[in-house]
Structure formats: structure tokens, C-alpha cells
CSV table of C-alpha atoms in Angstrom, one decimal:
chain,number,residue,atom,x,y,z
A,1,MET,CA,-15.6,-15.9,1.7
A,2,LYS,CA,-12.6,-17.9,0.3
A,3,VAL,CA,-10.4,-15.1,2.1
A,4,ALA,CA,-11.5,-15.4,4.9
A,5,SER,CA,-12.0,-18.9,5.4
A,6,GLY,CA,-7.8,-18.0,4.4
A,7,ARG,CA,-7.5,-15.8,7.5
A,8,VAL,CA,-9.0,-18.2,9.7
A,9,LEU,CA,-7.7,-21.0,8.6
A,10,ASN,CA,-3.4,-19.2,8.7
A,11,LEU,CA,-5.3,-17.6,12.5
A,12,THR,CA,-5.8,-20.6,13.4
A,13,HIS,CA,-2.4,-22.2,13.0
A,14,LEU,CA,0.0,-19.3,15.0
A,15,LEU,CA,-2.8,-20.1,17.5
A,16,ASP,CA,-1.7,-23.6,17.2
A,17,LEU,CA,1.8,-22.0,17.0
A,18,ALA,CA,1.4,-20.1,19.8
A,19,GLY,CA,-0.1,-22.6,22.7
A,20,THR,CA,3.1,-24.6,21.2
A,21,TYR,CA,5.9,-22.0,21.6
A,22,ARG,CA,4.7,-20.5,24.9
A,23,GLY,CA,3.0,-23.9,27.0
A,24,PHE,CA,-0.3,-22.3,27.5
A,25,SER,CA,-3.2,-23.9,28.2
A,26,ARG,CA,-5.7,-22.7,26.3
A,27,LYS,CA,-7.3,-20.6,28.5
A,28,GLN,CA,-4.3,-19.0,29.1
A,29,LEU,CA,-4.4,-18.3,25.7
A,30,ALA,CA,-7.1,-16.3,25.9
A,31,GLU,CA,-5.9,-14.2,28.9
A,32,ALA,CA,-2.5,-13.2,27.2
A,33,LEU,CA,-4.9,-12.8,24.1
A,34,GLY,CA,-7.9,-10.5,25.9
A,35,ARG,CA,-10.3,-12.6,24.6
A,36,ASP,CA,-13.3,-15.2,25.8
A,37,PRO,CA,-11.4,-19.2,26.1
A,38,THR,CA,-14.9,-20.4,23.7
A,39,LYS,CA,-14.3,-17.1,21.3
A,40,LEU,CA,-9.9,-17.0,20.7
A,41,PHE,CA,-11.0,-15.1,17.0
A,42,SER,CA,-13.4,-13.5,15.5
A,43,ALA,CA,-15.1,-15.7,13.2
A,44,THR,CA,-14.1,-12.7,9.6
A,45,ALA,CA,-11.1,-13.0,11.7
A,46,ASN,CA,-10.4,-9.4,10.6
A,47,PRO,CA,-8.7,-8.8,14.7
A,48,LYS,CA,-7.6,-5.1,14.8
A,49,LEU,CA,-4.6,-3.9,16.4
A,50,ASP,CA,-5.3,-4.4,20.7
A,51,TYR,CA,-4.9,-8.5,18.8
A,52,ILE,CA,-2.8,-8.3,16.7
A,53,VAL,CA,-0.6,-6.9,19.5
A,54,ARG,CA,-1.1,-9.1,21.9
A,55,LEU,CA,-0.9,-12.2,19.7
A,56,ALA,CA,2.8,-10.7,18.2
A,57,ASP,CA,4.3,-10.0,21.8
A,58,VAL,CA,3.4,-14.4,22.9
A,59,LEU,CA,4.2,-15.1,19.4
A,60,ASP,CA,7.4,-12.7,19.9
A,61,TRP,CA,6.9,-12.1,16.3
A,62,HIS,CA,7.1,-8.6,15.3
A,63,VAL,CA,3.5,-7.2,14.8
A,64,GLY,CA,4.0,-7.1,11.0
A,65,ASP,CA,5.1,-10.3,10.8
A,66,VAL,CA,2.3,-11.5,12.0
A,67,ALA,CA,-0.3,-9.2,9.8
A,68,GLU,CA,0.8,-10.7,7.2
A,69,ALA,CA,0.6,-13.8,8.0
A,70,ILE,CA,-2.9,-13.9,9.0
A,71,TRP,CA,-3.3,-12.0,5.6
A,72,ASP,CA,-1.4,-14.1,3.7
A,73,GLY,CA,-2.0,-13.7,0.4
A,74,THR,CA,-0.5,-17.0,-0.9
A,75,GLU,CA,-4.0,-17.0,-3.1
A,76,GLY,CA,-1.8,-15.5,-6.1
A,77,GLU,CA,0.9,-17.5,-5.7
A,78,ALA,CA,-0.7,-21.0,-6.3
A,79,ALA,CA,0.2,-23.1,-9.1
A,80,SER,CA,-0.1,-21.1,-12.7
A,81,PRO,CA,-2.4,-23.5,-14.8
A,82,ALA,CA,-1.1,-24.0,-18.4
A,83,PRO,CA,-0.9,-21.3,-20.5
A,84,GLY,CA,-3.9,-19.9,-22.1
A,85,GLY,CA,-3.1,-18.5,-25.6
A,86,ASP,CA,0.7,-16.5,-27.1
A,87,PHE,CA,2.8,-14.3,-25.4
A,88,GLU,CA,0.4,-11.2,-26.5
A,89,SER,CA,-2.6,-12.1,-25.2
A,90,LEU,CA,-1.1,-13.0,-22.3
A,91,ASN,CA,0.1,-9.8,-22.2
A,92,VAL,CA,-3.3,-8.0,-23.1
A,93,GLU,CA,-5.5,-10.1,-20.7
A,94,SER,CA,-3.1,-9.1,-17.3
A,95,LYS,CA,-3.6,-5.3,-18.5
A,96,ALA,CA,-7.3,-5.1,-18.8
A,97,ALA,CA,-6.5,-7.6,-14.7
A,98,HIS,CA,-5.2,-4.6,-13.4
A,99,SER,CA,-7.2,-2.0,-15.1
A,100,ARG,CA,-10.2,-3.8,-13.4
A,101,GLY,CA,-7.7,-4.4,-9.6
A,102,ASP,CA,-8.0,-8.1,-10.0
A,103,TYR,CA,-4.5,-8.2,-9.1
A,104,ALA,CA,-4.2,-12.3,-7.6
A,105,ARG,CA,-4.9,-12.9,-11.3
A,106,MET,CA,-2.5,-10.5,-13.4
A,107,TYR,CA,-0.2,-12.2,-11.5
A,108,GLU,CA,-1.2,-15.4,-12.9
A,109,LEU,CA,-0.5,-14.2,-16.2
A,110,SER,CA,2.7,-12.7,-15.2
A,111,GLN,CA,3.5,-15.9,-14.4
A,112,GLN,CA,1.6,-17.9,-17.0
A,113,MET,CA,3.5,-15.4,-19.7
A,114,LEU,CA,7.0,-15.8,-18.1
A,115,ALA,CA,6.2,-19.8,-19.3
A,116,VAL,CA,5.1,-18.7,-23.0
A,117,ALA,CA,8.3,-15.5,-23.3
A,118,THR,CA,11.2,-16.1,-25.4
A,119,THR,CA,13.6,-13.2,-25.7
A,120,PRO,CA,14.2,-11.1,-23.1
A,121,GLU,CA,12.5,-8.3,-23.3
A,122,GLN,CA,9.1,-10.3,-23.2
A,123,ARG,CA,11.0,-12.2,-19.8
A,124,ALA,CA,11.4,-8.0,-18.3
A,125,ILE,CA,7.0,-7.2,-19.2
A,126,ALA,CA,6.3,-10.2,-17.5
A,127,CYS,CA,9.0,-9.1,-14.6
A,128,LEU,CA,7.4,-5.5,-14.6
A,129,ARG,CA,3.4,-7.4,-14.5
A,130,GLU,CA,4.1,-9.7,-11.7
A,131,GLY,CA,5.3,-6.0,-10.2
A,132,GLY,CA,2.4,-4.7,-10.7
A,133,ALA,CA,0.3,-7.1,-9.0
A,134,TRP,CA,2.0,-7.3,-6.9
A,135,ASP,CA,2.9,-4.4,-5.5
A,136,GLY,CA,-1.9,-4.2,-6.1
A,137,GLN,CA,-1.0,-6.3,-3.2
A,138,GLY,CA,0.8,-4.5,-0.5
A,139,ARG,CA,4.0,-7.2,-1.5
A,140,TYR,CA,6.1,-4.7,-1.3
A,141,THR,CA,9.5,-6.9,-1.0
A,142,LYS,CA,7.9,-9.4,-4.1
A,143,GLN,CA,8.0,-6.3,-6.3
A,144,LEU,CA,11.5,-5.2,-5.6
A,145,ASP,CA,12.6,-8.7,-6.1
A,146,ALA,CA,10.8,-9.1,-9.3
A,147,VAL,CA,11.2,-5.6,-11.4
A,148,ARG,CA,14.6,-5.8,-10.4
A,149,LYS,CA,14.9,-9.3,-11.9
A,150,GLY,CA,12.6,-7.2,-15.1
A,151,LEU,CA,16.5,-5.1,-14.8
A,152,GLU,CA,18.1,-8.0,-15.2
A,153,GLU,CA,17.4,-9.2,-18.6
A,154,SER,CA,19.3,-7.6,-21.3
A,155,PRO,CA,19.1,-6.3,-23.7
A,156,ILE,CA,15.7,-4.3,-23.1
A,157,SER,CA,14.5,-1.5,-24.7
A,158,THR,CA,14.9,1.9,-23.5
A,159,ASP,CA,10.8,2.1,-22.7
A,160,LEU,CA,10.6,-1.2,-20.6
A,161,ARG,CA,13.9,-0.1,-19.0
A,162,ALA,CA,12.4,2.9,-17.8
A,163,LEU,CA,8.9,1.3,-16.8
A,164,LEU,CA,10.7,-0.8,-14.8
A,165,GLN,CA,13.2,1.1,-12.8
A,166,VAL,CA,10.6,4.3,-12.2
A,167,ASN,CA,8.9,0.5,-10.4
A,168,LEU,CA,11.9,0.0,-8.1
A,169,ALA,CA,11.9,3.6,-7.6
A,170,ASN,CA,8.5,3.0,-6.2
A,171,ALA,CA,8.7,-0.8,-4.9
A,172,TYR,CA,11.8,1.2,-2.0
A,173,TYR,CA,9.2,4.0,-1.6
A,174,THR,CA,6.8,2.0,-0.2
A,175,LEU,CA,9.2,-0.8,1.5
A,176,GLY,CA,10.6,3.2,3.7
A,177,GLN,CA,13.7,3.6,1.4
A,178,LEU,CA,13.2,6.9,1.0
A,179,LEU,CA,16.2,8.3,0.1
A,180,GLU,CA,17.0,5.8,-2.0
A,181,ALA,CA,13.5,6.4,-3.8
A,182,ARG,CA,14.1,10.2,-3.8
A,183,ALA,CA,17.3,9.6,-5.1
A,184,MET,CA,15.5,7.0,-8.8
A,185,ALA,CA,13.1,9.6,-9.1
A,186,ARG,CA,15.5,12.1,-9.6
A,187,ASP,CA,17.7,10.9,-12.1
A,188,LEU,CA,14.7,10.1,-14.0
A,189,ILE,CA,12.9,12.9,-13.9
A,190,GLU,CA,15.8,14.4,-14.9
A,191,GLN,CA,16.7,11.9,-18.2
A,192,CYS,CA,12.5,13.6,-19.4
A,193,THR,CA,13.7,17.1,-19.0
A,194,ALA,CA,17.0,16.4,-20.6
A,195,GLU,CA,14.5,14.3,-23.9
A,196,PRO,CA,11.2,15.1,-23.1
A,197,PRO,CA,9.6,11.6,-24.1
A,198,THR,CA,6.8,11.3,-26.1
A,199,SER,CA,5.9,7.9,-26.0
A,200,ARG,CA,3.5,6.4,-24.1
A,201,ALA,CA,5.9,4.0,-21.4
A,202,ALA,CA,8.6,6.8,-21.5
A,203,ARG,CA,5.5,9.7,-20.1
A,204,ALA,CA,3.8,6.9,-18.0
A,205,ALA,CA,7.7,6.5,-16.2
A,206,HIS,CA,8.5,9.6,-16.5
A,207,ALA,CA,5.1,11.0,-14.4
A,208,PHE,CA,5.2,8.3,-12.3
A,209,ALA,CA,8.7,9.3,-11.3
A,210,CYS,CA,6.7,12.6,-10.1
A,211,TYR,CA,5.2,10.6,-7.7
A,212,VAL,CA,7.7,7.9,-5.7
A,213,LEU,CA,9.6,11.9,-5.4
A,214,GLY,CA,6.2,13.2,-4.8
A,215,GLN,CA,5.2,11.1,-1.8
A,216,ALA,CA,9.0,10.1,-0.6
A,217,SER,CA,8.9,13.2,-0.1
A,218,ARG,CA,5.8,13.5,2.1
A,219,CYS,CA,6.8,11.0,4.0
A,220,LEU,CA,10.0,12.4,4.9
A,221,ILE,CA,8.2,15.7,6.3
A,222,GLY,CA,7.0,13.4,9.3
A,223,GLN,CA,10.1,11.7,10.0
A,224,GLN,CA,12.5,15.2,10.0
A,225,PRO,CA,10.7,17.5,10.9
A,226,ASP,CA,13.0,20.4,10.7
A,227,ARG,CA,13.2,20.6,6.9
A,228,ALA,CA,9.3,19.7,7.1
A,229,ARG,CA,8.4,22.9,5.0
A,230,ALA,CA,11.4,21.7,2.0
A,231,TYR,CA,10.2,18.3,2.1
A,232,ALA,CA,6.1,19.9,1.6
A,233,ALA,CA,7.1,22.6,-0.7
A,234,GLN,CA,8.5,19.2,-3.1
A,235,ALA,CA,6.0,17.3,-1.9
A,236,LYS,CA,3.6,19.8,-3.7
A,237,ASP,CA,5.1,20.9,-7.1
A,238,ALA,CA,6.1,16.3,-7.5
A,239,LEU,CA,2.3,15.4,-7.3
A,240,GLY,CA,0.9,19.0,-8.9
A,241,GLU,CA,3.8,18.2,-12.0
A,242,SER,CA,2.2,13.8,-12.1
A,243,VAL,CA,-1.3,15.4,-11.8
A,244,ARG,CA,-0.5,17.2,-15.3
A,245,LEU,CA,1.8,14.5,-16.7
A,246,TYR,CA,-1.0,11.4,-15.8
A,247,THR,CA,-4.3,14.6,-16.5
A,248,GLN,CA,-2.2,14.3,-20.8
A,249,LEU,CA,-1.2,10.4,-20.4
A,250,VAL,CA,-5.6,10.2,-19.4
A,251,GLN,CA,-7.1,12.0,-21.7
A,252,ASP,CA,-4.7,10.5,-25.1
A,253,PHE,CA,-5.5,7.4,-23.3
A,254,ASN,CA,-8.1,6.8,-21.5
A,255,HIS,CA,-6.5,4.4,-19.1
A,256,GLU,CA,-8.7,3.6,-16.0
A,257,PRO,CA,-5.7,3.2,-13.3
A,258,TRP,CA,-3.8,6.4,-13.8
A,259,ARG,CA,-7.0,8.5,-12.0
A,260,GLY,CA,-6.3,5.9,-9.2
A,261,ILE,CA,-2.7,7.7,-8.9
A,262,ILE,CA,-4.2,11.0,-9.6
A,263,ASN,CA,-6.8,11.1,-6.2
A,264,THR,CA,-3.5,10.3,-4.5
A,265,CYS,CA,-0.8,12.5,-5.7
A,266,GLN,CA,-4.3,15.4,-4.9
A,267,GLY,CA,-4.2,13.3,-1.3
A,268,GLY,CA,-0.8,13.5,-0.6
A,269,ILE,CA,-1.2,17.3,-2.2
A,270,LEU,CA,-3.5,18.3,0.5
A,271,VAL,CA,-1.1,17.0,3.4
A,272,ALA,CA,2.0,19.2,2.0
A,273,GLU,CA,-0.9,22.5,2.2
A,274,VAL,CA,-1.8,21.7,5.9
A,275,ALA,CA,2.0,21.4,6.5
A,276,LEU,CA,2.8,24.6,4.3
A,277,GLY,CA,-0.2,26.6,6.5
A,278,GLU,CA,-1.8,27.0,3.4
A,279,ARG,CA,-4.6,24.7,4.3
A,280,GLN,CA,-6.1,24.4,7.8
A,281,PRO,CA,-5.8,20.6,9.5
A,282,GLN,CA,-9.8,20.7,10.7
A,283,ALA,CA,-10.1,21.9,6.6
A,284,ILE,CA,-8.7,19.1,5.0
A,285,ILE,CA,-10.0,15.9,6.7
A,286,GLY,CA,-13.3,17.2,6.2
A,287,HIS,CA,-12.0,16.9,2.7
A,288,PHE,CA,-10.7,13.6,3.0
A,289,LEU,CA,-14.1,12.1,5.5
A,290,ASP,CA,-16.4,14.2,2.3
A,291,GLY,CA,-14.2,11.9,-0.2
A,292,LEU,CA,-14.6,9.0,1.5
A,293,ASN,CA,-19.1,9.0,1.2
A,294,ASP,CA,-17.7,8.5,-2.4
A,295,VAL,CA,-16.6,5.3,-2.0
A,296,ILE,CA,-19.2,2.9,-3.7
A,297,ALA,CA,-17.8,1.2,-5.8
A,298,PRO,CA,-14.1,1.8,-7.0
A,299,ALA,CA,-11.8,-1.0,-7.8
A,300,GLY,CA,-7.9,-1.2,-8.1
A,301,ASP,CA,-6.1,1.8,-8.6
A,302,ARG,CA,-9.1,4.2,-7.8
A,303,LEU,CA,-10.3,2.6,-5.1
A,304,GLU,CA,-6.6,1.7,-3.2
A,305,SER,CA,-6.6,6.0,-3.8
A,306,TYR,CA,-9.4,5.5,-0.8
A,307,GLY,CA,-6.8,3.9,1.7
A,308,TRP,CA,-4.0,6.4,1.2
A,309,TRP,CA,-6.3,8.3,1.7
A,310,CYS,CA,-7.6,7.2,5.0
A,311,ILE,CA,-3.8,6.8,5.9
A,312,PHE,CA,-3.6,10.8,4.7
A,313,GLY,CA,-5.8,11.3,7.4
A,314,CYS,CA,-4.5,9.2,9.8
A,315,GLU,CA,-1.4,11.4,9.6
A,316,VAL,CA,-2.8,15.3,9.2
A,317,ALA,CA,-5.1,14.3,12.7
A,318,LEU,CA,-2.1,12.9,14.1
A,319,ARG,CA,0.1,15.9,14.2
A,320,HIS,CA,-2.3,18.8,14.9
A,321,LEU,CA,-5.9,17.2,15.8
A,322,ASN,CA,-6.3,16.7,19.7
A,323,GLY,CA,-9.0,14.4,22.5
A,324,SER,CA,-11.9,13.1,21.0
A,325,GLU,CA,-11.3,15.1,17.3
A,326,LEU,CA,-8.8,13.2,17.5
A,327,GLN,CA,-10.2,10.1,18.0
A,328,ARG,CA,-13.3,10.4,16.7
A,329,SER,CA,-11.1,10.8,13.5
A,330,MET,CA,-9.3,8.1,14.1
A,331,ALA,CA,-11.5,5.7,14.4
A,332,VAL,CA,-13.0,6.8,10.6
A,333,PHE,CA,-10.7,7.1,8.8
A,334,THR,CA,-9.2,3.7,10.7
A,335,ASN,CA,-12.1,2.0,9.6
A,336,LYS,CA,-12.7,2.6,6.1
A,337,GLY,CA,-9.2,1.7,5.8
A,338,TYR,CA,-9.4,-1.2,6.7
A,339,GLU,CA,-12.6,-1.8,4.9
A,340,ILE,CA,-9.9,-1.0,1.7
A,341,ALA,CA,-7.5,-3.2,2.3
A,342,ASP,CA,-10.0,-5.7,3.2
A,343,LYS,CA,-11.4,-5.3,-0.5
A,344,LEU,CA,-7.5,-5.1,-2.5
A,345,ASN,CA,-6.2,-7.9,0.1
A,346,ASN,CA,-3.1,-5.5,1.0
A,347,TRP,CA,-1.4,-6.4,3.6
A,348,ALA,CA,1.1,-3.3,3.9
A,349,MET,CA,-1.5,-0.7,4.1
A,350,ARG,CA,-3.6,-2.4,7.0
A,351,GLU,CA,-0.1,-2.6,8.4
A,352,ARG,CA,0.0,1.5,7.9
A,353,LEU,CA,-3.4,1.7,9.3
A,354,PHE,CA,-1.9,-0.8,12.5
A,355,ALA,CA,1.2,1.9,12.8
A,356,MET,CA,-1.0,4.9,12.8
A,357,GLU,CA,-3.4,3.6,15.7
A,358,PHE,CA,-0.1,2.1,17.7
A,359,ILE,CA,0.7,5.9,18.1
A,360,GLN,CA,-2.4,7.0,18.3
A,361,ARG,CA,-2.2,4.4,21.6
A,362,GLN,CA,1.4,5.8,22.8
A,363,ARG,CA,-0.4,9.9,22.5
A,364,LEU,CA,-2.5,8.7,24.9
A,365,ASN,CA,-0.2,6.7,26.7
A,366,GLU,CA,2.4,10.1,27.5
A,367,LEU,CA,-1.4,12.0,28.0
A,368,ALA,CA,-2.4,10.3,31.0
A,369,GLY,CA,0.5,8.9,32.2
A,370,PHE,CA,0.0,5.9,33.2
A,371,PRO,CA,-0.4,2.5,30.3
A,372,VAL,CA,-4.0,3.0,29.4
A,373,GLU,CA,-6.2,0.3,29.2
A,374,TRP,CA,-7.0,-0.6,24.9
A,375,THR,CA,-9.9,-1.7,24.6
A,376,ILE,CA,-10.6,-5.2,22.7
A,377,ASP,CA,-13.8,-5.6,19.8
A,378,SER,CA,-16.1,-8.6,21.1
A,379,GLU,CA,-16.4,-10.0,17.7
């Protein structure tokens, strides 16, 4: 209820701002948003794409900025209480929060760690934990800032530097800076190939670098269709290697978040195999839909992995399906994706789902030859 009440407050402020900015009466604002004047937003304050786009138009904002303002996640940025232990105990608790997907608590603990840190190594570790907390909430610009801050600390251990660098590469990937992400990931992979890692941290950095290279290559399948097969092959190889490395790590250390990353990798591999013509799109969409039926109790990275499956399913559907088959698949993937994004408080996942829906709407307009009226959710 705390998150929902926060959204209500954020939406109320945005609507007040929109009315003031445009000089609209409540009735005029309702007309612009396609709503009843007595109910400018639903009780859950969980608006659909249509509403977000209309509100962005009224405010003259980007859709993503409106989404971030609604799902602000500022609860995680509240002033942290006084440190509840020494650095090592706080670090252990932070890793436990990560494992159970409690990213707000993980952020809080990272700030306590920073407050008691006395060495460059400890400050860099605190920054790494902060970056992980922002990553879990889809706040990738903040993740980027946190890991950059960690890399500024010196001297720090080689293993810690590798973890910070691969998380920086991941931040670039999640922010859509795909060439930068691929370059950084490849550099780390080359280092690990030349000197095979033996420590847990270095092995994890190697596995994550393969993940970043694979997922960035997967994204380029759609962005550069003339090289789609080459990127699909690179994505399949890199993600397959990431699965292999993470599987070994799970066997050795039984760290739950890695199982979630494996699941995300497996979804990306299926997308690549469709692009390579090795799998039929309908079969893979069916596989993704069947997998979503198992989403009952997972949390953290495991739950997030199914959110990415929803986005992968949208990608395949938009590239290969048409008509009612496309609409049915997109409806399931986006609805389930929004549920997962809400549970994780991951606004970036929501924005990607908004973007997928927008592409679908554009396609409908192109097929019809005129703007198709968007259905507004009665709630």
C-alpha cells in the first residue's frame, strides 16, 4: 500500500502541474486525458500506456520522464538511519537483501556502509552495493553514477575493479548504449581468456561480461536488421557461455540471484535462435507464455528474469506475428510484465513495456491508414 499511495501522491502532483501549465479546468484536463472529470485516475494509480502518452502530451514531457515521475521510487532514497553495525556485518546484510530482492533495503544498507567505510576498498564495495540496488529497481542512470564513483576509489583490488567495470558495462547496456557495453564486456572477456579467473568475484565478473555482450548483441538484432544474423549468432554464443559459467558458479556457491540471470540468458538465447531461423516464432512465444504460468513466488533476479521474458516475447511477437495473434500475445506479455514491474518497483521495465505497446499502436495505425482510437482503461 505504501508504493500505491506514493503513486497516488505523484499522480496528483503531476495532474496539478498539468492543469496549471495548460491553464486547464478539471473538465478540460479530463478531456485531454480521456477520463471522466470525477475520476482523473484509477484507485490503484497504475495507468496504462494511453494515459501516460496523453499526460506526457499535456505536460510537454517525454513519456519516460512521466513514467519515472509516477513510479518515483523515492522511498529508497530516504535518509538512512544510523549505521546498525560494522562494515562487514552491513555488507553481509546487504547481500542478503539482494538475494531476496529487497532493493530498497539494499540501498539503505549501502549508504550505511558508505558512512562507516574507512578505506578505498570499502567505499568502492559500498558503491557496488548501491549500484546493485539501483539496478534492481531499473534506475540505471543512478546505477551508472554509483559504479563510476566506485571506480574513482584507489587503490582497490583487481577483483573488485572487475566487478565495478562489468556493472558499468551493464549500465551502458540497460541505458541503450550498446556499442559501449559490447566494447567494455569484450575487453573483460579477453582479460579472462588470457588469465582464467579463479576467485568467486572474478569468475562472476567473467560470467556477467558474457551476459552483457550477449544481451547487447540481442538488442542490435532489431536495431541493425542488415546484420541481424551476425548479432544473433554473437548473442547466442555469449549468452550460452554465460549460462555455462553461471551454472558452475551456482553449483559451487548456491547463490540464488545467479539462477535468475541464467533464466534471463535462456530467454535471450531463444530470441537469437528465432532470428537465426533455428526456432519457429510461434513455438518460442508459446514457450515464454508457458513459462509465465510458473511465476508464483519468485523474487529478486529470478522474478526480474520473467519480466525480461515478457519483453523478449513482445520482441518476437512484434517481429513475426500479425493481426489478432499479435494482439493476444502482446496483451498477455504486457499485462504480466506490468505486474512484475510493479512488484519489483522497476520503472525501466515499465518504460520498455510502454515502448512495445507504442510500437504495436503505430503498426495498427499504419495498417488502418488512419489513427486508430486507443481504448482507455475504465479503471
